Coordinates of C-alpha atoms in Angstrom, one line a residue:
Chain P
X1 CA 78.2 -40.1 62.2
X2 CA 74.8 -41.8 62.2
X3 CA 72.8 -39.7 64.6
X4 CA 71.7 -37.2 62.0
X5 CA 68.7 -35.2 63.0
X6 CA 66.7 -35.5 59.8
X7 CA 63.3 -34.8 61.3
X8 CA 63.3 -31.2 62.4
X9 CA 60.6 -30.0 64.7
X10 CA 60.3 -26.7 62.9
X11 CA 61.2 -26.0 59.3
X12 CA 60.8 -22.3 58.5
X13 CA 63.7 -21.7 56.2
X14 CA 63.7 -22.5 52.5
X15 CA 66.6 -24.1 50.6
X16 CA 66.9 -20.8 48.8
X17 CA 67.4 -18.9 52.1
X18 CA 70.2 -21.3 53.1
X19 CA 71.9 -21.2 49.8
X20 CA 71.8 -17.4 49.7
X21 CA 73.3 -17.1 53.2
X22 CA 76.0 -19.6 52.3
X23 CA 77.0 -17.9 49.1
X24 CA 76.9 -14.5 50.8
X25 CA 79.3 -15.6 53.6
X26 CA 81.8 -17.1 51.2
X27 CA 81.9 -14.2 48.9
X28 CA 81.6 -11.3 51.3
X29 CA 82.9 -12.4 54.7
X30 CA 85.7 -10.0 55.1
X31 CA 84.8 -7.2 52.7
X32 CA 84.0 -4.8 55.4
X33 CA 86.5 -6.2 57.8
X34 CA 87.4 -3.4 60.3
X35 CA 89.4 -3.0 63.5
X36 CA 86.3 -2.5 65.6
X37 CA 83.9 -5.4 64.9
X38 CA 86.2 -7.3 62.4
X39 CA 84.1 -9.7 60.4
X40 CA 80.8 -8.6 62.0
X41 CA 79.6 -6.7 58.9
X42 CA 80.1 -9.7 56.7
X43 CA 78.3 -11.9 59.2
X44 CA 75.2 -9.8 59.6
X45 CA 75.0 -9.2 55.9
X46 CA 75.3 -12.9 55.2
X47 CA 72.6 -13.8 57.7
X48 CA 70.1 -11.3 56.3
X49 CA 68.1 -13.9 54.2
X50 CA 67.7 -15.9 57.4
X51 CA 66.8 -13.0 59.6
X52 CA 64.3 -11.7 57.0
X53 CA 62.6 -15.0 56.8
X54 CA 62.4 -15.6 60.6
X55 CA 61.7 -12.1 61.8
X56 CA 60.6 -10.2 58.7
X57 CA 57.2 -9.4 60.1
X58 CA 58.4 -8.4 63.6
X59 CA 60.4 -5.2 63.4
X60 CA 61.4 -5.3 67.1
X61 CA 62.8 -8.9 66.9
X62 CA 64.5 -8.1 63.6
X63 CA 66.3 -5.1 65.1
X64 CA 67.4 -7.2 68.1
X65 CA 68.7 -10.0 66.1
X66 CA 70.4 -7.8 63.5
X67 CA 72.2 -6.1 66.4
X68 CA 73.2 -9.5 67.8
X69 CA 74.7 -10.6 64.5
X70 CA 76.5 -7.3 64.1
X71 CA 78.5 -7.9 67.3
X72 CA 82.2 -8.5 67.1
X73 CA 83.1 -11.7 65.2
X74 CA 86.4 -12.9 63.8
X75 CA 87.4 -16.3 62.6
X76 CA 89.0 -18.1 59.6
X77 CA 86.7 -17.3 56.7
X78 CA 85.9 -20.7 55.5
X79 CA 85.6 -22.2 59.0
X80 CA 83.0 -19.4 59.6
X81 CA 80.6 -21.4 57.3
X82 CA 80.4 -24.1 59.9
X83 CA 79.7 -21.6 62.7
X84 CA 77.1 -20.0 60.5
X85 CA 75.4 -23.4 59.9
X86 CA 75.2 -24.2 63.6
X87 CA 73.9 -20.7 64.3
X88 CA 71.2 -21.0 61.7
X89 CA 70.0 -24.3 63.0
X90 CA 69.7 -22.8 66.5
X91 CA 67.9 -19.8 65.3
X92 CA 65.4 -21.7 63.2
X93 CA 64.5 -23.9 66.2
X94 CA 64.4 -21.4 69.0
X95 CA 64.2 -17.9 67.4
X96 CA 65.0 -15.0 69.7
X97 CA 65.1 -17.4 72.6
X98 CA 68.4 -18.7 71.2
X99 CA 70.0 -15.3 71.6
X100 CA 72.4 -16.4 74.4
X101 CA 73.1 -19.7 72.7
X102 CA 73.9 -18.0 69.4
X103 CA 76.3 -15.6 71.1
X104 CA 77.8 -18.5 72.9
X105 CA 78.3 -20.6 69.8
X106 CA 79.8 -17.7 67.8
X107 CA 82.2 -16.5 70.5
X108 CA 83.0 -19.9 71.7
X109 CA 83.8 -21.4 68.3
X110 CA 85.4 -18.5 66.5
X111 CA 88.7 -18.8 68.4
X112 CA 89.2 -22.6 68.1
X113 CA 88.0 -22.6 64.5
X114 CA 90.3 -19.7 63.6
X115 CA 93.2 -21.7 65.0
X116 CA 92.3 -24.8 62.9
X117 CA 91.5 -22.7 59.8
X118 CA 94.6 -20.6 60.0
X119 CA 96.8 -23.6 60.4
X120 CA 95.2 -25.9 57.7
X121 CA 93.7 -23.4 55.2
X122 CA 96.3 -20.7 56.0
X123 CA 99.8 -21.9 56.8
X124 CA 100.0 -25.6 55.9
X125 CA 98.2 -25.3 52.6
X126 CA 100.1 -22.3 51.4
X127 CA 103.5 -23.7 52.6
X128 CA 103.0 -26.9 50.6
X129 CA 101.5 -25.5 47.5
X130 CA 103.4 -22.2 47.7
X131 CA 106.7 -24.1 47.9
X132 CA 105.8 -26.2 44.9
X133 CA 104.5 -23.2 42.9
X134 CA 107.5 -21.0 43.7
X135 CA 110.0 -23.8 43.0
X136 CA 108.4 -24.3 39.5
X137 CA 107.9 -20.5 39.0
X138 CA 111.6 -19.8 39.6
X139 CA 112.2 -22.1 36.6
X140 CA 109.7 -20.2 34.6
X141 CA 107.0 -22.8 34.8
X142 CA 103.5 -21.7 35.7
X143 CA 102.2 -25.2 36.4
X144 CA 102.7 -25.0 40.1
X145 CA 100.7 -21.8 40.3
X146 CA 97.9 -23.3 38.3
X147 CA 97.9 -26.4 40.4
X148 CA 97.7 -24.4 43.6
X149 CA 94.7 -22.3 42.4
X150 CA 93.1 -25.4 41.0
X151 CA 93.5 -27.3 44.3
X152 CA 92.1 -24.4 46.3
X153 CA 89.2 -24.0 43.9
X154 CA 88.3 -27.7 44.3
X155 CA 88.6 -27.4 48.1
X156 CA 86.4 -24.3 48.3
X157 CA 83.8 -25.7 45.9
X158 CA 83.6 -28.5 48.4
X159 CA 83.5 -25.7 51.0
X160 CA 80.0 -24.8 49.8
X161 CA 78.8 -28.0 51.5
X162 CA 80.2 -27.1 54.9
X163 CA 77.5 -24.7 55.9
X164 CA 74.6 -27.0 54.9
X165 CA 76.4 -29.9 56.7
X166 CA 76.8 -27.9 59.9
X167 CA 73.1 -26.7 59.7
X168 CA 72.0 -30.4 59.5
X169 CA 74.1 -31.6 62.3
X170 CA 73.8 -28.6 64.6
X171 CA 75.7 -28.1 67.8
X172 CA 76.6 -31.8 68.3
X173 CA 78.9 -31.5 65.2
X174 CA 81.4 -29.7 67.4
X175 CA 82.0 -32.7 69.7
X176 CA 82.3 -35.2 66.8
X177 CA 84.6 -33.0 64.8
X178 CA 86.9 -31.8 67.5
X179 CA 89.3 -34.8 67.8
X180 CA 89.4 -35.4 64.1
X181 CA 90.2 -31.8 63.3
X182 CA 92.9 -31.7 65.8
X183 CA 94.5 -34.9 64.4
X184 CA 94.2 -33.6 60.9
X185 CA 95.8 -30.3 61.9
X186 CA 98.7 -32.1 63.5
X187 CA 99.3 -34.4 60.6
X188 CA 99.1 -31.6 58.0
X189 CA 101.5 -29.6 60.1
X190 CA 103.9 -32.5 59.9
X191 CA 103.6 -32.4 56.1
X192 CA 104.3 -28.7 56.1
X193 CA 107.5 -29.1 58.1
X194 CA 108.7 -31.9 55.7
X195 CA 108.3 -29.5 52.8
X196 CA 110.2 -26.7 54.6
X197 CA 113.1 -29.2 54.9
X198 CA 113.1 -29.6 51.2
X199 CA 112.6 -25.9 50.6
X200 CA 115.9 -24.8 52.1
X201 CA 118.2 -26.5 49.6
X202 CA 116.0 -25.9 46.6
X203 CA 115.0 -22.3 46.7
X204 CA 117.9 -20.6 48.5
X205 CA 120.7 -20.6 46.0
X206 CA 123.4 -18.4 47.5
X207 CA 126.5 -18.2 45.3
X208 CA 129.8 -17.8 47.2
X209 CA 132.4 -16.6 44.7
X210 CA 135.0 -16.0 47.4
X211 CA 138.5 -17.4 46.7
X212 CA 141.2 -18.0 49.2
X213 CA 144.8 -17.4 48.2
X214 CA 147.5 -18.8 50.4
X215 CA 150.8 -18.6 48.5
X216 CA 150.3 -20.5 45.3
X217 CA 147.3 -22.4 46.5
X218 CA 143.9 -21.0 45.6
X219 CA 140.8 -22.5 47.1
X220 CA 137.3 -21.8 46.2
X221 CA 135.2 -21.4 49.3
X222 CA 132.1 -22.6 47.6
X223 CA 133.8 -26.0 46.7
X224 CA 135.0 -26.4 50.3
X225 CA 131.6 -25.7 51.7
X226 CA 129.9 -28.1 49.3
X227 CA 132.2 -30.9 50.4
X228 CA 131.1 -30.5 54.0
X229 CA 127.4 -30.6 53.1
X230 CA 125.2 -29.5 50.3
X231 CA 123.4 -26.2 50.9
X232 CA 125.5 -25.4 54.0
X233 CA 125.2 -21.7 53.5
X234 CA 121.4 -21.6 53.1
X235 CA 121.1 -23.7 56.3
X236 CA 123.4 -21.4 58.3
X237 CA 121.5 -18.4 57.0
X238 CA 118.1 -19.8 57.9
X239 CA 119.4 -20.8 61.3
X240 CA 120.9 -17.3 61.8
X241 CA 117.6 -15.5 60.9
X242 CA 115.7 -18.0 63.0
X243 CA 118.0 -17.0 65.9
X244 CA 117.8 -13.3 65.0
X245 CA 114.0 -13.3 65.2
X246 CA 114.2 -14.4 68.8
X247 CA 116.2 -11.3 69.8
X248 CA 114.7 -8.4 71.6
X249 CA 113.3 -5.6 69.5
X250 CA 113.5 -7.8 66.4
X251 CA 110.5 -8.4 64.2
X252 CA 110.0 -9.8 60.7
X253 CA 110.2 -6.4 59.0
X254 CA 113.4 -5.5 60.7
X255 CA 114.9 -8.9 59.9
X256 CA 114.0 -8.4 56.2
X257 CA 115.7 -5.0 56.1
X258 CA 118.7 -6.4 58.0
X259 CA 119.2 -9.3 55.5
X260 CA 118.7 -6.9 52.6
X261 CA 121.5 -4.7 53.8
X262 CA 123.6 -7.6 54.8
X263 CA 123.3 -8.9 51.2
X264 CA 124.4 -5.6 49.8
X265 CA 127.4 -5.5 52.1
X266 CA 128.4 -9.1 51.4
X267 CA 128.1 -8.5 47.7
X268 CA 130.4 -5.6 47.8
X269 CA 132.9 -7.5 49.8
X270 CA 132.7 -10.1 47.0
X271 CA 131.7 -12.8 49.5
X272 CA 128.3 -13.5 47.9
X273 CA 127.2 -12.7 44.4
Chain Y
X1 CA 113.4 0.0 27.9
X2 CA 109.8 -1.0 27.3
X3 CA 106.6 1.0 27.4
X4 CA 103.3 0.0 29.1
X5 CA 100.1 1.0 27.2
X6 CA 97.4 2.7 29.1
X7 CA 95.3 -0.5 28.8
X8 CA 98.0 -2.5 30.5
X9 CA 98.3 0.0 33.3
X10 CA 94.5 -0.1 33.8
X11 CA 94.4 -3.9 33.7
X12 CA 97.2 -4.1 36.3
X13 CA 95.4 -1.7 38.5
X14 CA 92.1 -3.6 38.2
X15 CA 93.8 -6.8 39.0
X16 CA 95.4 -5.2 42.1
X17 CA 91.8 -4.2 43.1
X18 CA 90.4 -7.6 42.5
X19 CA 93.2 -9.8 44.0
X20 CA 93.0 -8.3 47.5
X21 CA 89.2 -8.7 47.6
X22 CA 89.5 -12.2 46.3
X23 CA 92.0 -13.3 48.9
X24 CA 90.0 -12.1 51.9
X25 CA 86.8 -13.8 50.7
X26 CA 86.8 -16.9 48.5
X27 CA 90.6 -17.1 48.6
X28 CA 91.6 -19.3 45.6
X29 CA 94.8 -17.3 45.8
X30 CA 95.0 -14.6 43.0
X31 CA 96.5 -12.6 45.9
X32 CA 99.3 -15.0 46.6
X33 CA 102.5 -13.2 45.3
X34 CA 103.5 -16.0 42.9
X35 CA 100.1 -16.0 41.3
X36 CA 99.9 -12.2 41.3
X37 CA 103.3 -12.2 39.6
X38 CA 102.1 -14.8 37.0
X39 CA 99.1 -12.6 36.1
X40 CA 101.1 -9.4 36.1
X41 CA 103.6 -11.1 33.9
X42 CA 100.9 -12.2 31.5
X43 CA 99.5 -8.6 31.4
X44 CA 102.9 -7.0 30.6
X45 CA 103.7 -9.8 28.2
X46 CA 106.6 -11.4 30.1
X47 CA 105.3 -14.4 32.0
X48 CA 108.6 -15.7 33.2
X49 CA 109.6 -12.4 34.6
X50 CA 106.4 -12.2 36.6
X51 CA 106.7 -15.7 37.8
X52 CA 110.3 -15.3 39.0
X53 CA 109.6 -12.0 40.8
X54 CA 106.4 -13.4 42.3
X55 CA 108.0 -16.6 43.4
X56 CA 110.9 -14.9 45.3
X57 CA 108.4 -12.6 47.0
X58 CA 106.2 -15.6 47.8
X59 CA 109.0 -17.4 49.5
X60 CA 109.5 -14.4 51.8
X61 CA 106.0 -14.8 53.1
X62 CA 105.3 -18.5 52.7
X63 CA 102.7 -19.8 55.0
X64 CA 102.0 -16.5 56.6
X65 CA 98.5 -15.2 56.4
X66 CA 96.6 -12.3 57.8
X67 CA 95.7 -14.2 60.9
X68 CA 93.3 -12.4 63.2
X69 CA 93.4 -9.4 61.0
X70 CA 97.1 -8.8 61.2
X71 CA 98.7 -6.8 58.5
X72 CA 101.5 -8.6 56.7
X73 CA 103.9 -7.3 53.9
X74 CA 101.8 -7.1 50.8
X75 CA 104.1 -8.8 48.4
X76 CA 101.2 -9.4 45.9
X77 CA 101.1 -5.7 45.2
X78 CA 104.9 -5.8 45.4
X79 CA 104.9 -8.5 42.7
X80 CA 102.6 -6.5 40.4
X81 CA 104.6 -3.3 40.7
X82 CA 108.0 -5.1 40.7
X83 CA 107.1 -7.0 37.6
X84 CA 105.8 -3.9 35.8
X85 CA 108.9 -1.8 36.7
X86 CA 111.3 -4.6 35.8
X87 CA 109.6 -4.9 32.4
X88 CA 109.7 -1.2 31.8
X89 CA 113.3 -0.9 32.8
X90 CA 114.3 -4.0 31.0
X91 CA 116.7 -4.7 33.9
X92 CA 115.4 -8.2 34.7
X93 CA 114.2 -10.3 37.5
X94 CA 116.4 -9.1 40.4
X95 CA 115.5 -5.5 39.7
X96 CA 111.9 -6.5 40.0
X97 CA 112.5 -8.2 43.3
X98 CA 114.5 -5.2 44.6
X99 CA 111.5 -3.0 43.8
X100 CA 108.9 -5.4 45.0
X101 CA 110.3 -5.9 48.5
X102 CA 110.2 -2.2 49.7
X103 CA 106.8 -1.8 48.0
X104 CA 105.5 -4.8 49.8
X105 CA 106.8 -3.5 53.1
X106 CA 105.4 0.0 52.6
X107 CA 102.0 -1.4 51.6
X108 CA 101.5 -2.5 55.2
X109 CA 100.6 1.1 56.1
X110 CA 97.9 1.2 53.3
X111 CA 96.6 -2.1 54.5
X112 CA 96.1 -0.6 58.0
X113 CA 94.5 2.4 56.5
X114 CA 92.0 0.3 54.6
X115 CA 91.1 -1.6 57.6
X116 CA 90.6 1.6 59.5
X117 CA 88.5 3.1 56.8
X118 CA 86.1 0.2 57.0
X119 CA 85.3 1.1 60.6
X120 CA 83.1 3.8 59.0
X121 CA 81.0 1.1 57.4
X122 CA 80.7 -0.8 60.7
X123 CA 79.3 2.4 62.3
X124 CA 76.9 2.9 59.4
X125 CA 75.7 -0.7 59.9
X126 CA 74.9 0.1 63.6
X127 CA 73.0 3.2 62.6
X128 CA 71.1 1.2 59.9
X129 CA 70.2 -1.4 62.5
X130 CA 68.8 1.3 64.7
X131 CA 66.5 2.4 61.8
X132 CA 65.7 -1.2 61.0
X133 CA 67.0 -0.6 57.5
X134 CA 68.2 -4.2 56.6
X135 CA 69.0 -3.2 53.0
X136 CA 71.5 -0.6 54.2
X137 CA 73.0 -3.2 56.5
X138 CA 73.7 -5.4 53.6
X139 CA 75.0 -2.6 51.4
X140 CA 77.5 -1.4 54.0
X141 CA 78.7 -5.0 54.5
X142 CA 79.8 -4.8 50.9
X143 CA 81.2 -1.3 50.6
X144 CA 84.4 -2.3 52.4
X145 CA 85.5 -3.8 49.1
X146 CA 86.2 -0.2 47.9
X147 CA 88.9 0.8 50.5
X148 CA 90.4 -2.7 50.2
X149 CA 90.6 -2.4 46.4
X150 CA 91.7 1.2 46.2
X151 CA 94.4 0.7 48.8
X152 CA 96.0 -1.7 46.2
X153 CA 94.9 -0.3 42.9
X154 CA 95.8 3.3 43.5
X155 CA 99.5 2.8 44.3
X156 CA 99.8 0.5 41.3
X157 CA 98.1 3.0 39.0
X158 CA 100.1 6.0 40.3
X159 CA 103.5 4.2 40.2
X160 CA 102.9 3.1 36.6
X161 CA 101.5 6.4 35.4
X162 CA 104.2 8.6 36.9
X163 CA 106.8 5.9 37.5
X164 CA 108.0 5.4 33.9
X165 CA 110.0 8.6 33.5
X166 CA 111.1 8.4 37.1
X167 CA 112.3 4.8 36.6
X168 CA 114.3 5.9 33.6
X169 CA 116.0 8.7 35.5
X170 CA 116.8 6.5 38.5
X171 CA 118.2 3.8 36.3
X172 CA 120.7 6.2 34.8
X173 CA 122.1 6.9 38.2
X174 CA 121.6 3.5 40.0
X175 CA 125.1 2.3 40.9
X176 CA 126.4 -1.2 40.3
X177 CA 127.1 -1.8 44.0
X178 CA 123.3 -1.4 44.7
X179 CA 122.1 -3.3 41.7
X180 CA 124.4 -6.2 42.4
X181 CA 123.6 -6.0 46.1
X182 CA 119.9 -6.3 45.3
X183 CA 120.6 -9.3 43.1
X184 CA 122.4 -11.0 46.0
X185 CA 119.5 -10.0 48.3
X186 CA 117.2 -11.8 46.0
X187 CA 119.0 -15.1 46.7
X188 CA 119.3 -14.6 50.4
X189 CA 115.9 -13.2 51.4
X190 CA 113.9 -16.4 51.0
X191 CA 115.8 -17.5 54.1
X192 CA 113.9 -14.8 56.1
X193 CA 110.5 -16.2 54.9
X194 CA 111.5 -19.7 55.8
X195 CA 112.8 -18.7 59.3
X196 CA 109.6 -16.8 60.0
X197 CA 107.6 -19.9 58.9
X198 CA 109.7 -22.1 61.2
X199 CA 108.8 -19.9 64.1
X200 CA 105.1 -20.4 63.2
X201 CA 105.2 -24.2 63.2
X202 CA 106.0 -26.6 66.0
X203 CA 109.4 -27.2 64.5
X204 CA 110.8 -28.9 67.5
X205 CA 108.1 -31.5 67.7
X206 CA 108.5 -32.4 64.1
X207 CA 112.3 -31.9 63.9
X208 CA 112.8 -35.3 62.3
X209 CA 110.7 -34.4 59.3
X210 CA 112.5 -31.3 58.5
X211 CA 115.6 -33.5 58.2
X212 CA 113.8 -36.1 56.1
X213 CA 112.7 -33.3 53.8
X214 CA 116.2 -31.9 53.5
X215 CA 117.7 -35.3 52.7
X216 CA 115.1 -35.9 50.1
X217 CA 115.8 -32.7 48.3
X218 CA 119.5 -32.0 48.9
X219 CA 121.0 -35.5 48.7
X220 CA 118.4 -37.6 46.9
X221 CA 117.5 -34.7 44.5
X222 CA 113.8 -35.6 44.7
X223 CA 111.7 -32.7 43.1
X224 CA 109.5 -30.7 45.5
X225 CA 106.3 -32.5 44.5
X226 CA 108.0 -35.8 45.3
X227 CA 109.1 -34.7 48.8
X228 CA 105.6 -33.4 49.4
X229 CA 104.1 -36.8 48.5
X230 CA 106.5 -38.5 50.9
X231 CA 105.3 -36.0 53.5
X232 CA 101.7 -36.9 52.7
X233 CA 102.7 -40.5 53.4
X234 CA 104.2 -39.6 56.8
X235 CA 101.2 -37.5 57.6
X236 CA 98.7 -40.3 56.9
X237 CA 100.7 -42.6 59.2
X238 CA 100.7 -40.0 61.9
X239 CA 97.0 -39.3 61.5
X240 CA 96.2 -43.0 61.8
X241 CA 98.3 -43.3 64.9
X242 CA 96.6 -40.3 66.5
X243 CA 93.1 -41.6 65.7
X244 CA 93.9 -45.1 67.0
X245 CA 95.4 -44.0 70.2
X246 CA 92.3 -44.2 72.4
X247 CA 91.8 -42.2 75.5
X248 CA 94.2 -39.3 75.0
X249 CA 92.2 -37.0 72.7
X250 CA 93.9 -33.8 71.5
X251 CA 91.7 -30.8 71.9
X252 CA 90.4 -28.8 69.0
X253 CA 93.3 -26.4 68.7
X254 CA 95.6 -29.1 67.6
X255 CA 99.3 -28.3 67.6
X256 CA 99.4 -25.9 64.7
X257 CA 100.3 -22.3 64.6
X258 CA 102.0 -20.4 67.4
X259 CA 100.0 -17.2 66.8
X260 CA 101.3 -15.7 70.0
X261 CA 104.8 -16.1 68.7
X262 CA 103.7 -14.7 65.4
X263 CA 102.4 -11.6 67.1
X264 CA 105.7 -11.2 69.0
X265 CA 107.5 -11.3 65.7
X266 CA 105.4 -8.4 64.5
X267 CA 103.8 -10.4 61.7
X268 CA 101.2 -7.9 61.9
X269 CA 100.8 -5.7 64.9
X270 CA 97.4 -4.4 64.2
X271 CA 97.2 -0.7 64.6
X272 CA 100.4 0.0 66.4
X273 CA 102.5 -1.9 63.8
X274 CA 106.1 -0.6 64.3
X275 CA 107.2 -1.1 60.7
X276 CA 109.8 1.4 59.7

């Protein structure tokens, strides 16, 4: 973490250019997301302050670099800030000569960064906070929701420093970050899995009003089940859907419809209610 | 039976427009179903209703994002419409959930449409680059917000403008077997979300922790936040172990999402989504 390149050979960009590019990316990255070039519109739009500064007085170069930045691009939005920072550092130093390097950095990093971003900033974050928020919300309490949005606001305010950081460190950042990010992703995933374990007994409250009648003896099924294990029905249902999703021709939408219909049938058989 | 004022309908539609554009950019999470439900609840004047509808829908899609541009059920719009309709009908939370689920599933088609529409702006950007018109490039990189927003705001607006009398009529005829069934579905459907999420995560590798989490909540009755804190403890230990084990360095992908698996499950086929 000590080999920062503070003395840059060339310094063409102003602080304002960098700030503007940073803010543009964070607020517009996926606005024109489309099936053809995905995030490319957001990327080229966000890089415009940089492109104007570097090639503003050379229409040919400007055209070429705009076309480069409008090529297919897709990653996890906030992780894109890091790629943007590295790209800008390269471009400032080498200009159009960096064309291949820029293309390499963008296409080379967008996949791995998407994987890390989708895991940490997508799944794990929303599993943990979403579980807490939903758990509280079901009790009519908005605190969990507010906590969730507050935590993300704090995280993404910090996120405004990622692009400048990547710009300062340049390409070498990737090697130093790689193992840390992987370990962090793994550890956070572990946390997400722990929360899922707690989620099953707390948010799935299936009521089983079914009553056995054998001669004079009546037995409530729910009571029997609870004696075996708390939340046995939710566990079995989750296990069943987990298994179901692995079947051929099954996808999440079909599984949702299936359980919806199953619930209506079981309700009318007076098994659940 | 409650009425929504025109101002409330417009506010709900504007919020629908805003939330989708927020979640694909800054992403603080106004477009997460539970938060969308909260805000829709505040707008219609019944926060608890919105929270409960949003939370149930949230659980069905917990941890699932639009990875790689995949379309997923739009339960945020589902929560907005579900909350509003439940409020209008006065039939309560489960009715809202029953409305929200099909709305969320059907919204997938409009999500795909919006993403398609934006291809037009991508082409305009290429043309603008040809003419070296950098201002047009920037403009077209922003216009996509309109298809995104309209794809959410328009259904909300139309359903709420024309929906009220329709809802009244439907309610008169809606049989108990269906209403009760939807109520039961509300309790069972979070299992689908959790099962999907379990396919996403390396559940076998961390099997021990799902058991720890379960014991904490089911037997020890620790609240969710407490279990999460215990999880943070485990995670720190695990992180330290990984960073101290020299030599064997995990590569950048980590061991997170199984996105291939997710694709298989159809958590967003892109264009060819085979949603019914």
